[in-house]
Amino acid sequence: MKTANRWILAAIILSALSTYLTAYTFEAHSIAAGHIFRWNGETWWRTSPSGSLFPWPKKPGMLEALSKVNDVDLFIYSYLIESWILVVLTVLMWGLVSICVYKAVKELQRNKTRQEDVQ
């Protein structure tokens, strides 16, 4: 029963992390697509004050003026959003959740079979 409980706990924790990562990915992609662009080799927010992609994506202000993307947001945009690595990580996390749920169900069925054999 201990092994099944561990798989269930792992599935719950990974589900929570995967849900957060999914929401973050969706929000970051939608904000980046509408508010960030590259021009002359530099990355800019379309409006000011600048928005943010960390710790949670936030839209920029309403003033029609370019504002430079900071280093953290540039890293997230360049290496995680444009390359679609964030989406791949989200899919992999949900794959891990599926494996944990499968293992937990399998272990619970095995424990149930053992209990029936004892009786």
mmCIF file of C-alpha atoms in Angstrom, residues 3-117:
data_model
loop_
_atom_site.group_PDB
_atom_site.id
_atom_site.type_symbol
_atom_site.label_atom_id
_atom_site.label_comp_id
_atom_site.label_asym_id
_atom_site.label_seq_id
_atom_site.Cartn_x
_atom_site.Cartn_y
_atom_site.Cartn_z
ATOM 1 C CA THR A 3 4.012 2.226 -3.014
ATOM 2 C CA ALA A 4 0.503 3.068 -4.210
ATOM 3 C CA ASN A 5 0.353 6.026 -1.827
ATOM 4 C CA ARG A 6 3.654 7.318 -3.168
ATOM 5 C CA TRP A 7 2.423 7.109 -6.756
ATOM 6 C CA ILE A 8 -0.815 8.870 -5.790
ATOM 7 C CA LEU A 9 1.104 11.635 -3.999
ATOM 8 C CA ALA A 10 3.442 12.016 -6.981
ATOM 9 C CA ALA A 11 0.443 12.234 -9.328
ATOM 10 C CA ILE A 12 -1.209 14.922 -7.183
ATOM 11 C CA ILE A 13 1.951 17.029 -6.932
ATOM 12 C CA LEU A 14 2.753 16.672 -10.635
ATOM 13 C CA SER A 15 -0.872 17.493 -11.532
ATOM 14 C CA ALA A 16 -0.666 20.740 -9.570
ATOM 15 C CA LEU A 17 2.666 21.666 -11.181
ATOM 16 C CA SER A 18 1.396 20.708 -14.640
ATOM 17 C CA THR A 19 -1.746 22.795 -14.207
ATOM 18 C CA TYR A 20 0.343 25.820 -13.207
ATOM 19 C CA LEU A 21 2.767 25.254 -16.098
ATOM 20 C CA THR A 22 -0.119 24.889 -18.570
ATOM 21 C CA ALA A 23 -1.728 28.141 -17.415
ATOM 22 C CA TYR A 24 1.654 29.928 -17.484
ATOM 23 C CA THR A 25 2.428 28.613 -20.978
ATOM 24 C CA PHE A 26 -0.936 29.705 -22.353
ATOM 25 C CA GLU A 27 -0.704 33.162 -20.800
ATOM 26 C CA ALA A 28 2.947 33.717 -21.770
ATOM 27 C CA HIS A 29 2.350 32.680 -25.392
ATOM 28 C CA SER A 30 -0.726 34.882 -25.742
ATOM 29 C CA ILE A 31 1.029 37.931 -24.250
ATOM 30 C CA ALA A 32 4.230 37.368 -26.238
ATOM 31 C CA ALA A 33 2.327 36.945 -29.505
ATOM 32 C CA GLY A 34 0.433 40.189 -29.081
ATOM 33 C CA HIS A 35 2.879 42.458 -27.284
ATOM 34 C CA ILE A 36 6.501 41.495 -28.044
ATOM 35 C CA PHE A 37 8.336 41.864 -31.348
ATOM 36 C CA ARG A 38 11.874 41.961 -32.727
ATOM 37 C CA TRP A 39 13.133 44.981 -34.639
ATOM 38 C CA ASN A 40 16.713 45.637 -35.810
ATOM 39 C CA GLY A 41 17.980 42.693 -33.805
ATOM 40 C CA GLU A 42 16.456 43.906 -30.526
ATOM 41 C CA THR A 43 13.353 42.740 -28.699
ATOM 42 C CA TRP A 44 10.706 45.271 -27.658
ATOM 43 C CA TRP A 45 7.369 45.563 -25.923
ATOM 44 C CA ARG A 46 4.905 47.332 -28.232
ATOM 45 C CA THR A 47 3.602 49.602 -25.467
ATOM 46 C CA SER A 48 4.809 51.154 -22.201
ATOM 47 C CA PRO A 49 5.242 50.648 -19.327
ATOM 48 C CA SER A 50 6.761 47.315 -20.182
ATOM 49 C CA GLY A 51 5.053 44.068 -19.288
ATOM 50 C CA SER A 52 6.635 41.013 -17.753
ATOM 51 C CA LEU A 53 6.903 37.279 -18.373
ATOM 52 C CA PHE A 54 8.227 36.431 -14.892
ATOM 53 C CA PRO A 55 7.063 35.354 -12.328
ATOM 54 C CA TRP A 56 3.633 35.521 -13.985
ATOM 55 C CA PRO A 57 2.974 37.007 -17.449
ATOM 56 C CA LYS A 58 1.653 40.570 -17.293
ATOM 57 C CA LYS A 59 0.519 42.710 -20.216
ATOM 58 C CA PRO A 60 2.313 46.002 -20.841
ATOM 59 C CA GLY A 61 0.645 49.372 -20.346
ATOM 60 C CA MET A 62 -1.486 51.296 -22.843
ATOM 61 C CA LEU A 63 0.954 54.073 -23.833
ATOM 62 C CA GLU A 64 1.953 53.719 -27.500
ATOM 63 C CA ALA A 65 5.725 53.769 -27.026
ATOM 64 C CA LEU A 66 8.319 51.041 -27.390
ATOM 65 C CA SER A 67 9.945 49.708 -24.247
ATOM 66 C CA LYS A 68 12.897 47.343 -24.213
ATOM 67 C CA VAL A 69 12.397 43.790 -22.937
ATOM 68 C CA ASN A 70 14.514 43.111 -19.818
ATOM 69 C CA ASP A 71 17.057 40.275 -19.658
ATOM 70 C CA VAL A 72 14.867 37.756 -17.804
ATOM 71 C CA ASP A 73 11.925 38.287 -20.153
ATOM 72 C CA LEU A 74 14.278 38.164 -23.146
ATOM 73 C CA PHE A 75 15.586 34.775 -22.002
ATOM 74 C CA ILE A 76 12.055 33.421 -21.513
ATOM 75 C CA TYR A 77 10.898 34.810 -24.854
ATOM 76 C CA SER A 78 13.938 33.744 -26.880
ATOM 77 C CA TYR A 79 14.675 30.327 -25.440
ATOM 78 C CA LEU A 80 11.353 29.082 -24.057
ATOM 79 C CA ILE A 81 8.571 30.711 -26.075
ATOM 80 C CA GLU A 82 9.989 31.171 -29.586
ATOM 81 C CA SER A 83 11.545 27.710 -29.575
ATOM 82 C CA TRP A 84 8.328 26.139 -28.206
ATOM 83 C CA ILE A 85 10.312 24.456 -25.401
ATOM 84 C CA LEU A 86 7.725 25.681 -22.894
ATOM 85 C CA VAL A 87 4.986 23.799 -24.754
ATOM 86 C CA VAL A 88 7.154 20.670 -24.957
ATOM 87 C CA LEU A 89 7.835 20.852 -21.200
ATOM 88 C CA THR A 90 4.104 21.171 -20.548
ATOM 89 C CA VAL A 91 3.354 18.082 -22.637
ATOM 90 C CA LEU A 92 6.148 16.144 -20.907
ATOM 91 C CA MET A 93 4.798 17.113 -17.482
ATOM 92 C CA TRP A 94 1.332 15.833 -18.390
ATOM 93 C CA GLY A 95 2.978 12.653 -19.677
ATOM 94 C CA LEU A 96 4.616 12.183 -16.269
ATOM 95 C CA VAL A 97 1.245 12.714 -14.594
ATOM 96 C CA SER A 98 -0.249 10.013 -16.823
ATOM 97 C CA ILE A 99 2.538 7.588 -15.932
ATOM 98 C CA CYS A 100 2.086 8.246 -12.201
ATOM 99 C CA VAL A 101 -1.677 7.724 -12.415
ATOM 100 C CA TYR A 102 -1.157 4.512 -14.383
ATOM 101 C CA LYS A 103 1.378 3.213 -11.845
ATOM 102 C CA ALA A 104 -0.903 4.122 -8.926
ATOM 103 C CA VAL A 105 -3.901 2.344 -10.457
ATOM 104 C CA LYS A 106 -1.776 -0.683 -11.294
ATOM 105 C CA GLU A 107 -0.400 -0.839 -7.736
ATOM 106 C CA LEU A 108 -3.872 -0.459 -6.206
ATOM 107 C CA GLN A 109 -5.202 -3.282 -8.374
ATOM 108 C CA ARG A 110 -2.286 -5.487 -7.369
ATOM 109 C CA ASN A 111 -2.914 -4.735 -3.671
ATOM 110 C CA LYS A 112 -6.606 -5.512 -4.090
ATOM 111 C CA THR A 113 -5.769 -8.847 -5.726
ATOM 112 C CA ARG A 114 -3.389 -9.709 -2.868
ATOM 113 C CA GLN A 115 -6.047 -8.912 -0.275
ATOM 114 C CA GLU A 116 -8.577 -11.112 -2.066
ATOM 115 C CA ASP A 117 -6.056 -13.976 -2.190
#
